[in-house]
PDB file of C-alpha atoms in Angstrom:
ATOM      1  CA  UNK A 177     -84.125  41.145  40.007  1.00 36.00           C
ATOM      2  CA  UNK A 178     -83.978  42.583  43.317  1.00 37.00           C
ATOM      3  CA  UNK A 179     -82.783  39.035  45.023  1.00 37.00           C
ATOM      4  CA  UNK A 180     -79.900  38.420  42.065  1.00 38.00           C
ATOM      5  CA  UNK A 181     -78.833  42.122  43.209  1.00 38.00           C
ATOM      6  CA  UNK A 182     -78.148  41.385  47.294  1.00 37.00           C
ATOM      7  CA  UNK A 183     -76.851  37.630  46.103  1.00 38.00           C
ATOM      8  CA  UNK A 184     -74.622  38.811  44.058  1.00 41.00           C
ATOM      9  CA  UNK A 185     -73.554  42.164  46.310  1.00 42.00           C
ATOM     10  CA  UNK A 186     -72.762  39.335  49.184  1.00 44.00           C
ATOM     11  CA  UNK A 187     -70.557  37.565  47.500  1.00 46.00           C
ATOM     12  CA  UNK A 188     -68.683  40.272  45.735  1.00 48.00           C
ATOM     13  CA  UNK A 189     -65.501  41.491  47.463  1.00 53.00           C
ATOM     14  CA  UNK A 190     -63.409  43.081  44.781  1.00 50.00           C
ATOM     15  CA  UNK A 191     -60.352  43.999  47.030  1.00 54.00           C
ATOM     16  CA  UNK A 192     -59.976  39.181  47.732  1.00 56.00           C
ATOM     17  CA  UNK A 193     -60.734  38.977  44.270  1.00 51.00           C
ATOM     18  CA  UNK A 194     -58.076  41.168  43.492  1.00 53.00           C
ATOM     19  CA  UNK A 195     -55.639  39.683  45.837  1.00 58.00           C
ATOM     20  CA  UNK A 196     -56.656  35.865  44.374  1.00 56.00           C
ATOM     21  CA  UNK A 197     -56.043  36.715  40.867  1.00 63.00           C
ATOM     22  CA  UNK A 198     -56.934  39.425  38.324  1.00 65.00           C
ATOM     23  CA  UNK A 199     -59.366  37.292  36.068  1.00 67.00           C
ATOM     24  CA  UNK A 200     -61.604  36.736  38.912  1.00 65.00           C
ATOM     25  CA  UNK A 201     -60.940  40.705  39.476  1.00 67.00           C
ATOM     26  CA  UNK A 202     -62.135  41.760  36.002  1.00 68.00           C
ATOM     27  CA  UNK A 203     -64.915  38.857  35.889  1.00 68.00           C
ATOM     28  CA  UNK A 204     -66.668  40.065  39.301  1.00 65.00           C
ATOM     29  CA  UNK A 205     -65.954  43.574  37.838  1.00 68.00           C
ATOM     30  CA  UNK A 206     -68.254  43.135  35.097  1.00 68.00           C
ATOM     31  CA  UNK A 207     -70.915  41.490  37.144  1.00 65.00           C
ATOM     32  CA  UNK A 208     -71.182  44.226  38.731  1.00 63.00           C
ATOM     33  CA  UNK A 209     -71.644  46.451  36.504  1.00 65.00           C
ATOM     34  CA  UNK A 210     -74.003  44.323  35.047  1.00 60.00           C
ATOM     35  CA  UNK A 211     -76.137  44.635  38.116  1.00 57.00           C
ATOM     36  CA  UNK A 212     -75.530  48.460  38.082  1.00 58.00           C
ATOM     37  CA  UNK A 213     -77.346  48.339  34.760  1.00 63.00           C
ATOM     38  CA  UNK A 214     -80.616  46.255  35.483  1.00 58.00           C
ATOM     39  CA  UNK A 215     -81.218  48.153  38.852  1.00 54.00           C
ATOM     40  CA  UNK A 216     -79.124  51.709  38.778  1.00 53.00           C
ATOM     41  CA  UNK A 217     -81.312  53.078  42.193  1.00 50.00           C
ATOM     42  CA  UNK A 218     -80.010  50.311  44.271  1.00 46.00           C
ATOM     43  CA  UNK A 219     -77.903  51.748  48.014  1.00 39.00           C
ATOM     44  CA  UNK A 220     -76.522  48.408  48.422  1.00 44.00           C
ATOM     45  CA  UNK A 221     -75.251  48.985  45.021  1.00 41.00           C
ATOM     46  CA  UNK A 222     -73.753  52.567  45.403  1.00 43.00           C
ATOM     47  CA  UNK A 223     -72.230  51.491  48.586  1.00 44.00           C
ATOM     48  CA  UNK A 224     -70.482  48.562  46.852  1.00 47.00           C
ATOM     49  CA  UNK A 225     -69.448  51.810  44.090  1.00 47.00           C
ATOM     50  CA  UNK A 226     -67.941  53.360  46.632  1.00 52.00           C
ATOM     51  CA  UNK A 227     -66.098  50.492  48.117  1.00 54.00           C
ATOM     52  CA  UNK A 228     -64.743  49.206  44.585  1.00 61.00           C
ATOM     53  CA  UNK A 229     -63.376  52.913  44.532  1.00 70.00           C
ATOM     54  CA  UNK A 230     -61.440  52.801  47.353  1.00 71.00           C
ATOM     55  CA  UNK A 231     -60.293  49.209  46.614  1.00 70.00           C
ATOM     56  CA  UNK A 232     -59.267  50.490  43.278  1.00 76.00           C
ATOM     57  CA  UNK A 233     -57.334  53.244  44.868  1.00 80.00           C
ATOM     58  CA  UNK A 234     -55.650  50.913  47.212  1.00 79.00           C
ATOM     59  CA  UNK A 235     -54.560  49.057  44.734  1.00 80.00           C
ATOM     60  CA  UNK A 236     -53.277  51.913  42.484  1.00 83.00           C
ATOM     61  CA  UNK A 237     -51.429  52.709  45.860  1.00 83.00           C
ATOM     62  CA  UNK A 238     -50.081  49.303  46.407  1.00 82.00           C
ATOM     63  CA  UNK A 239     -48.841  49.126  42.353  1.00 83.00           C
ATOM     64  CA  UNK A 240     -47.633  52.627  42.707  1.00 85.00           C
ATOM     65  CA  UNK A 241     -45.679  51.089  46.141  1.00 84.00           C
ATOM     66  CA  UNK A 242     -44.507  48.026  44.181  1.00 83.00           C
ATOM     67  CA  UNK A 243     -43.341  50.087  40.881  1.00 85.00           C
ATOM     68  CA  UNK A 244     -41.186  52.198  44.150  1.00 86.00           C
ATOM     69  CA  UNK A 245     -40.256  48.779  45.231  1.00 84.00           C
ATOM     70  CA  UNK A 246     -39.617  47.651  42.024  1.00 84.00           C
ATOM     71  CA  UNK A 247     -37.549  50.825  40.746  1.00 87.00           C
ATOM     72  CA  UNK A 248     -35.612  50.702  43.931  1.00 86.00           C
ATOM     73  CA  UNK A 249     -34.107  47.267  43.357  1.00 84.00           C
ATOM     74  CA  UNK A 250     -34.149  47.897  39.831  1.00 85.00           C
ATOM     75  CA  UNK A 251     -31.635  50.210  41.101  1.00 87.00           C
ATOM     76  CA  UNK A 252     -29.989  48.375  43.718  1.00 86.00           C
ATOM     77  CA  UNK A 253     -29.291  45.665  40.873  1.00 86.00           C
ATOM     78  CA  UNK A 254     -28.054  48.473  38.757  1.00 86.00           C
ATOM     79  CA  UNK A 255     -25.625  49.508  41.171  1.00 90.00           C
ATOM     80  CA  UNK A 256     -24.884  46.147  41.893  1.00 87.00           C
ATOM     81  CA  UNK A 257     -24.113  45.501  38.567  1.00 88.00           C
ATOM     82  CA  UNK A 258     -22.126  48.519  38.228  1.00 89.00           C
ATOM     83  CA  UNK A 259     -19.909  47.516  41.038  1.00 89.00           C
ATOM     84  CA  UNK A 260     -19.960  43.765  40.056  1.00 89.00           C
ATOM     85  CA  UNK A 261     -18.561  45.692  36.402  1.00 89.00           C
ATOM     86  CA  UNK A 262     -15.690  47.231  38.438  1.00 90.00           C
ATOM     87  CA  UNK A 263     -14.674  44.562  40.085  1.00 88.00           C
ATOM     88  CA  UNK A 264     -14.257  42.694  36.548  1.00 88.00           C
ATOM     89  CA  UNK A 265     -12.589  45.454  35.196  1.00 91.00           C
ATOM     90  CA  UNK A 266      -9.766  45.887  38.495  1.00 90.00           C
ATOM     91  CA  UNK A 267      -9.995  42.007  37.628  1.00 90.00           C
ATOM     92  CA  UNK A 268      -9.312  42.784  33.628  1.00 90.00           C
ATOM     93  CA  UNK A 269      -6.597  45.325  34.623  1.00 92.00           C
ATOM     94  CA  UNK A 270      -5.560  43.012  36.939  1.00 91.00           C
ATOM     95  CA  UNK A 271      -5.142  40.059  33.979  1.00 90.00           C
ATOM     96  CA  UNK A 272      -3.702  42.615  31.372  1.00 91.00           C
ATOM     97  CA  UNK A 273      -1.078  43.946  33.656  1.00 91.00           C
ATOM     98  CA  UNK A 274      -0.383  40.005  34.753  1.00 91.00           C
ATOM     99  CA  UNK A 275       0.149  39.299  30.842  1.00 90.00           C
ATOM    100  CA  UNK A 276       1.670  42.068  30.036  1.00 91.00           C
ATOM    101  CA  UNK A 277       4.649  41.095  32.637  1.00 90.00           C
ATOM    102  CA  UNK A 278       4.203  37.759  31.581  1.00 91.00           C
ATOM    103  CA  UNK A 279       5.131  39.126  27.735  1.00 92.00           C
ATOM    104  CA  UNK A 280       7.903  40.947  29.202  1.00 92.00           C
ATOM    105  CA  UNK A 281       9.262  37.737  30.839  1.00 91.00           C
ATOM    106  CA  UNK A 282       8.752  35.897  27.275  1.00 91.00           C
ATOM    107  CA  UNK A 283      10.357  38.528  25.101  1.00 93.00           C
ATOM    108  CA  UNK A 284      13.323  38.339  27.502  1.00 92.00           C
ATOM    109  CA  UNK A 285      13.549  34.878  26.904  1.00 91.00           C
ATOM    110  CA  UNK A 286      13.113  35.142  23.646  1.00 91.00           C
ATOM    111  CA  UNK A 287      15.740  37.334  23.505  1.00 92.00           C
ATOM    112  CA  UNK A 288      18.147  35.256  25.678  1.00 92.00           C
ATOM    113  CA  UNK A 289      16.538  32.051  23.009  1.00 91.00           C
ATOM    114  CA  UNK A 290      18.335  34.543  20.444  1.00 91.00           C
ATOM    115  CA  UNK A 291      21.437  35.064  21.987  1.00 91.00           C
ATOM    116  CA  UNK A 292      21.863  31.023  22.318  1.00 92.00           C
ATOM    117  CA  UNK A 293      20.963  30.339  18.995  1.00 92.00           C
ATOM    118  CA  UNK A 294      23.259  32.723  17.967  1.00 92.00           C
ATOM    119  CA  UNK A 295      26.369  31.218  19.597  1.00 92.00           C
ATOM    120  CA  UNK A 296      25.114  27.647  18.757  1.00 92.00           C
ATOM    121  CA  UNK A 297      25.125  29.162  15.054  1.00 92.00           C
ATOM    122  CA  UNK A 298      28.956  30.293  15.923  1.00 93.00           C
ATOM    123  CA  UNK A 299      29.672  27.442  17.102  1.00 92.00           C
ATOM    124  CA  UNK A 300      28.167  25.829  14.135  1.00 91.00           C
ATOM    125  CA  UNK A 301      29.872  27.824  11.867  1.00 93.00           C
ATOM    126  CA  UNK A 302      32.978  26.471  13.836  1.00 92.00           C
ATOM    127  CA  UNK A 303      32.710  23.165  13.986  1.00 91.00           C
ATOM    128  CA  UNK A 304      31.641  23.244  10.146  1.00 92.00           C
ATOM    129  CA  UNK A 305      34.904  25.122   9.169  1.00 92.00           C
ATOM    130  CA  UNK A 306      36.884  22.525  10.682  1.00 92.00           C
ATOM    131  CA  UNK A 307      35.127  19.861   9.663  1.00 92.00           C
ATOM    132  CA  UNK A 308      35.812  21.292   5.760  1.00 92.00           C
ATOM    133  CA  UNK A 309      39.235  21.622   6.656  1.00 92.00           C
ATOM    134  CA  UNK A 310      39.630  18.104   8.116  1.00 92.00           C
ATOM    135  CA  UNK A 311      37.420  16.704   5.059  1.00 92.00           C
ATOM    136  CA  UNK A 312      40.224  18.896   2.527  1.00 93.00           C
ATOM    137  CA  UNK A 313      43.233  16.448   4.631  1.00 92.00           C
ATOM    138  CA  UNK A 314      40.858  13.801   4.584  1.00 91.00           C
ATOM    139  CA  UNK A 315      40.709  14.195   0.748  1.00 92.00           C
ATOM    140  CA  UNK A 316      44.370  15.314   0.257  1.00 92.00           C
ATOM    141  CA  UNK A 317      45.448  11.805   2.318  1.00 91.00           C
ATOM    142  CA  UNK A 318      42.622  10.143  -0.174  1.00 91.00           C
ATOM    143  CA  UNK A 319      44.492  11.307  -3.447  1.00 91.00           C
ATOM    144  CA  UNK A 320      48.118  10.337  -2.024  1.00 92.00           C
ATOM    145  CA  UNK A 321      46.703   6.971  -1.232  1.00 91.00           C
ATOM    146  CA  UNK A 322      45.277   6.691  -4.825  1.00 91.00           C
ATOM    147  CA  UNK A 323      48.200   7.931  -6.529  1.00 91.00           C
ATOM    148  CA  UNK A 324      50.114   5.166  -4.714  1.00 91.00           C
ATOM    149  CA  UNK A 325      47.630   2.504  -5.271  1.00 91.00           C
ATOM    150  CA  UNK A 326      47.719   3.179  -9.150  1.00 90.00           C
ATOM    151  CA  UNK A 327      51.510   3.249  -8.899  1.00 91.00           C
ATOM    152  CA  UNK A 328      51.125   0.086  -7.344  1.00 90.00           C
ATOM    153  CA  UNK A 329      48.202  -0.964  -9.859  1.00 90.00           C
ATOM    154  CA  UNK A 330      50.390  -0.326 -12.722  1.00 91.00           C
ATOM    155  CA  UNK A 331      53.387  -2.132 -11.566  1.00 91.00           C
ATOM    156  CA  UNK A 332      51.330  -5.210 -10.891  1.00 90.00           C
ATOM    157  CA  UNK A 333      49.859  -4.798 -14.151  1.00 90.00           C
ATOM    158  CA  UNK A 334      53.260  -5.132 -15.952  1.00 92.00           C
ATOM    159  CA  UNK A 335      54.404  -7.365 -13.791  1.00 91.00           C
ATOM    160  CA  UNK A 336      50.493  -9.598 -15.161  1.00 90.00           C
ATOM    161  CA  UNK A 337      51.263  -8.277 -18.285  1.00 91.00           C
ATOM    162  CA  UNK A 338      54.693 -10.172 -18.407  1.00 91.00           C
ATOM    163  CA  UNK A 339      53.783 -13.250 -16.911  1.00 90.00           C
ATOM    164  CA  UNK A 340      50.904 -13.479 -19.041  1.00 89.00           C
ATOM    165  CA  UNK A 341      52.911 -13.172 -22.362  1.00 90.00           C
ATOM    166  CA  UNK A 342      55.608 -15.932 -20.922  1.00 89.00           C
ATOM    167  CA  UNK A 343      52.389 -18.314 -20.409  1.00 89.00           C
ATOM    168  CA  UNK A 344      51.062 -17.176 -23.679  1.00 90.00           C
ATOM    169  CA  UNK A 345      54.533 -17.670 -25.473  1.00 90.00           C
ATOM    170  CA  UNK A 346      54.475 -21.192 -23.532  1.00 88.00           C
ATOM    171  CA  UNK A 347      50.420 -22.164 -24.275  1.00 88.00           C
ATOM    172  CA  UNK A 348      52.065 -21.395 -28.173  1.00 89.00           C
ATOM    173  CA  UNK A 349      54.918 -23.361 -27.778  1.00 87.00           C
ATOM    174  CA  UNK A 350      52.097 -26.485 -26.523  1.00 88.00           C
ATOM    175  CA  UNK A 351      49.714 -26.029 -28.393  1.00 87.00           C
ATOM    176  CA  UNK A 352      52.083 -26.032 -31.524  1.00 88.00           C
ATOM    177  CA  UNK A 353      53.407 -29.604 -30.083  1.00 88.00           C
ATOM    178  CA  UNK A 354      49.562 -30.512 -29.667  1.00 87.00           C
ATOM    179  CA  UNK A 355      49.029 -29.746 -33.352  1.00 87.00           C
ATOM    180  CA  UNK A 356      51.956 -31.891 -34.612  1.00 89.00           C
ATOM    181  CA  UNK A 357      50.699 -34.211 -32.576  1.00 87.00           C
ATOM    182  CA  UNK A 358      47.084 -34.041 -34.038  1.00 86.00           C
ATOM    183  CA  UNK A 359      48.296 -34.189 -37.357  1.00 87.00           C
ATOM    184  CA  UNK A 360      49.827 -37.292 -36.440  1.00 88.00           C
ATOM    185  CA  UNK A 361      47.361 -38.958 -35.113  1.00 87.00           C
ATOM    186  CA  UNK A 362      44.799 -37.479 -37.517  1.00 86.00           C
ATOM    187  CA  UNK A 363      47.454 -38.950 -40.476  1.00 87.00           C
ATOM    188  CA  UNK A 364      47.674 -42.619 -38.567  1.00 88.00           C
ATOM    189  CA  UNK A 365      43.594 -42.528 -38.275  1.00 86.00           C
ATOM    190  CA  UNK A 366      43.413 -41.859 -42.071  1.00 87.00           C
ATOM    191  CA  UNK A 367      45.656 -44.258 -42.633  1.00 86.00           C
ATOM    192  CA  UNK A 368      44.206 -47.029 -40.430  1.00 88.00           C
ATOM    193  CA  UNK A 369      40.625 -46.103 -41.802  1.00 85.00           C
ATOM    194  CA  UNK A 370      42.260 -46.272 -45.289  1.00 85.00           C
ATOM    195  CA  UNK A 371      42.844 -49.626 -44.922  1.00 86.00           C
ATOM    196  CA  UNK A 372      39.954 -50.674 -43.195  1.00 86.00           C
ATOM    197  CA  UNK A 373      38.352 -49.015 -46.212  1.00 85.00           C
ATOM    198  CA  UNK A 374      40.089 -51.534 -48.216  1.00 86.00           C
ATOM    199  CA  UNK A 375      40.165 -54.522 -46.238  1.00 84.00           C
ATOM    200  CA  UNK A 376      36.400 -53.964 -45.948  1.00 85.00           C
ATOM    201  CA  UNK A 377      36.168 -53.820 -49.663  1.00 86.00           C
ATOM    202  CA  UNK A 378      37.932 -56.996 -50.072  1.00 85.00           C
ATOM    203  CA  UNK A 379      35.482 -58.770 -47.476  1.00 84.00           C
ATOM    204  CA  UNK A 380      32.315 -57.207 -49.614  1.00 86.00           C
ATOM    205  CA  UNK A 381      33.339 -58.264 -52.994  1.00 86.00           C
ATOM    206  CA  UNK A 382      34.776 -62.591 -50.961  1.00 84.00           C
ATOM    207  CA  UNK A 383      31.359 -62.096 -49.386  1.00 84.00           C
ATOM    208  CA  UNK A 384      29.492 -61.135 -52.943  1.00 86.00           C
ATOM    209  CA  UNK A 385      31.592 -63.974 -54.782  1.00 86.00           C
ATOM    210  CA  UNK A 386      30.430 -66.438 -52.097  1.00 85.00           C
ATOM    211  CA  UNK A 387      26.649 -65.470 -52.255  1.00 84.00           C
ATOM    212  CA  UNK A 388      26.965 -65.678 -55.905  1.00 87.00           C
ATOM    213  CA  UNK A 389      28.360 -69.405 -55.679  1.00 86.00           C
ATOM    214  CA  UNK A 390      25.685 -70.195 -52.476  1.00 86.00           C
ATOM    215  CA  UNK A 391      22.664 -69.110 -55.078  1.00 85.00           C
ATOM    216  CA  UNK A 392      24.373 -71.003 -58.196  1.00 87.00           C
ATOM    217  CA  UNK A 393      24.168 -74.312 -56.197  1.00 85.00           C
ATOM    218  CA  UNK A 394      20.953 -73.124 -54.576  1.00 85.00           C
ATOM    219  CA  UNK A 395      19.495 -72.683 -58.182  1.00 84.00           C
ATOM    220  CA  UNK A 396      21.224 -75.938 -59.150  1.00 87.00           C
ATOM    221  CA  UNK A 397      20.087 -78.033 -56.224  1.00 86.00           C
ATOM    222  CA  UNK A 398      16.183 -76.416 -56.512  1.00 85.00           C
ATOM    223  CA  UNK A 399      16.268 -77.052 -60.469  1.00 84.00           C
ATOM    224  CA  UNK A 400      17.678 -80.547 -59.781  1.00 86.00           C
ATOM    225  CA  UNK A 401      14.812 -81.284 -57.058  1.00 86.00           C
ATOM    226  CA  UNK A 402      12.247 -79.683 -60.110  1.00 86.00           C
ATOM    227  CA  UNK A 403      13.106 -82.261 -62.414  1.00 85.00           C
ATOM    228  CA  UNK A 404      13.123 -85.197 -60.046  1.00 87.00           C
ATOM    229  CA  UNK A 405       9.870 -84.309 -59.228  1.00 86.00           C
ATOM    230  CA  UNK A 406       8.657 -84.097 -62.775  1.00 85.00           C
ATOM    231  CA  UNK A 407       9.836 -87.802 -63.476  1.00 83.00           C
ATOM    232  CA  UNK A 408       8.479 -88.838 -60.601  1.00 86.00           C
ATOM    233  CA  UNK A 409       5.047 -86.977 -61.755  1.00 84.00           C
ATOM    234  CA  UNK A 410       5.215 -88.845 -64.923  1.00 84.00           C
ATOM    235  CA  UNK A 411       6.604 -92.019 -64.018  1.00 83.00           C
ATOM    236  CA  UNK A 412       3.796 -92.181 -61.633  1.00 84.00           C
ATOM    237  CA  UNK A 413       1.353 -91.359 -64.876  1.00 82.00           C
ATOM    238  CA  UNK A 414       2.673 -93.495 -66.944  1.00 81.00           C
ATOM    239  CA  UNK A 415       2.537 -96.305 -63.811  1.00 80.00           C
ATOM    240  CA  UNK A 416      -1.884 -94.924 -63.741  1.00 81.00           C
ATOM    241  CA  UNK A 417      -2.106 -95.148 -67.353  1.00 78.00           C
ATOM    242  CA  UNK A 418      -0.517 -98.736 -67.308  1.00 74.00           C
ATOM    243  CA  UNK A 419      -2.967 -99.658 -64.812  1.00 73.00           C
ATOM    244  CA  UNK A 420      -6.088 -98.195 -66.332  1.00 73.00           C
ATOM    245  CA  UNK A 421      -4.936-100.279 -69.274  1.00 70.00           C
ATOM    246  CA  UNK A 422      -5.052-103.710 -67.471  1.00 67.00           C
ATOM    247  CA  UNK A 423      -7.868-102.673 -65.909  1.00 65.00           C
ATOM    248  CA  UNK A 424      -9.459-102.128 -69.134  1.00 64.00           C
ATOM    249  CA  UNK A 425      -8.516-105.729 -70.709  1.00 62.00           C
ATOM    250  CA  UNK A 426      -9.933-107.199 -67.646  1.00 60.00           C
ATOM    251  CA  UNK A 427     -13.107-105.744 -68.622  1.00 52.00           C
TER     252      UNK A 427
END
């Protein structure tokens, strides 16, 4: 046990531990105190006690001088952020009072804007005031012109009017003369096809008398040919019996 204590007291050095890393602080920590446990009477041990104690208050001292260090620039930053915070809001000020001139510059324009539109809206007012007033001439010089133009209209009309009922009185006048002559010509056509009518009928009933007379001497001629061929017929029987006779006596 003894050996384990002096191997372990040599290579213990909290205060490099400490500086290496806090695990390896804590972890040769509680080796030690495990060898305080298995061999409490140990000098080697008490003197390493009292060396861990001073470490430990070195490095209380050392956090206490880094928690100074740290609260220092802790403040430092503070008051570096304080006077970076000014500086934005001179800046700020700085912007406002740049737009606030700059709104002072637009509202005069806008005003100015105003006053133009409000003499192009005179002027508007103007130009449409004369443009009713030429549009009322306009439309005055319109009506005249109408008025004449339906003067003129109406004359032309009756003057139409007139020549139309001479050519109407004169298309009477022809057509009338047309109509006689129609009637004329309609009365020599009936009369023409009046005695084509007849003429026609006197060809019909020559024509029917001659077919009549054709068939007569047809039917004559055909019953003349009938009864030559029934005498020859029997002549030539008689002539066969005659001969079957002879032939008969022969026998």
């Amino acid at each position: 046990m003894a050996a384990v204590v002096v191997v372990v007291s040599g290579m213990f050095r909290s205060y490099d531990l400490w500086v290496m890393s806090p695990p390896r602080f804590h972890c040769a920590t509680l080796l030690f105190l495990v060898v305080l446990c298995v061999n409490p009477e140990s000098t080697k041990i008490g003197g390493d006690i009292g060396v861990e104690e001073e470490v430990e208050e070195e490095v209380e001292e050392e956090e206490e001088e880094e928690e100074e260090e740290e609260v220092v620039e802790e403040e430092e930053v503070d008051q570096v952020e304080e006077d970076q915070e000014k500086e934005d809001q001179e800046v700020d000020q700085v912007e406002e009072d740049q737009e606030k001139e700059d709104q002072e510059v637009d509202q005069v324009e806008e005003d100015q804007e105003k006053e133009d539109q409000e003499v192009d809206q005179v002027e508007e007012d103007q130009e449409k005031e004369d443009q009713e007033v030429d549009q009322v001439e306009e439309d005055q010089e319109k009506e005249d012109q109408e008025e004449n133009q339906e003067k003129e209209d109406q004359e032309e009309n009756q003057v139409e009017e007139d020549q139309e009922k001479e050519d109407q009185e004169e298309n009477q006048e022809e057509d009338q003369e047309e109509d006689q002559e129609e009637n004329q010509e309609e009365n020599q056509e009936e009369d023409q096809e009046e005695n084509q009518e007849e003429d026609q009928e006197e060809d019909q009933e020559e024509d029917q008398e001659e077919d009549q007379e054709e068939d007569q001497e047809e039917d004559q001629e055909e019953d003349q040919e009938e009864d030559q061929e029934e005498d020859q017929e029997e002549d030539q029987e008689e002539d066969q019996e005659g001969e079957d006779k002879e032939g008969n006596w022969n026998y």
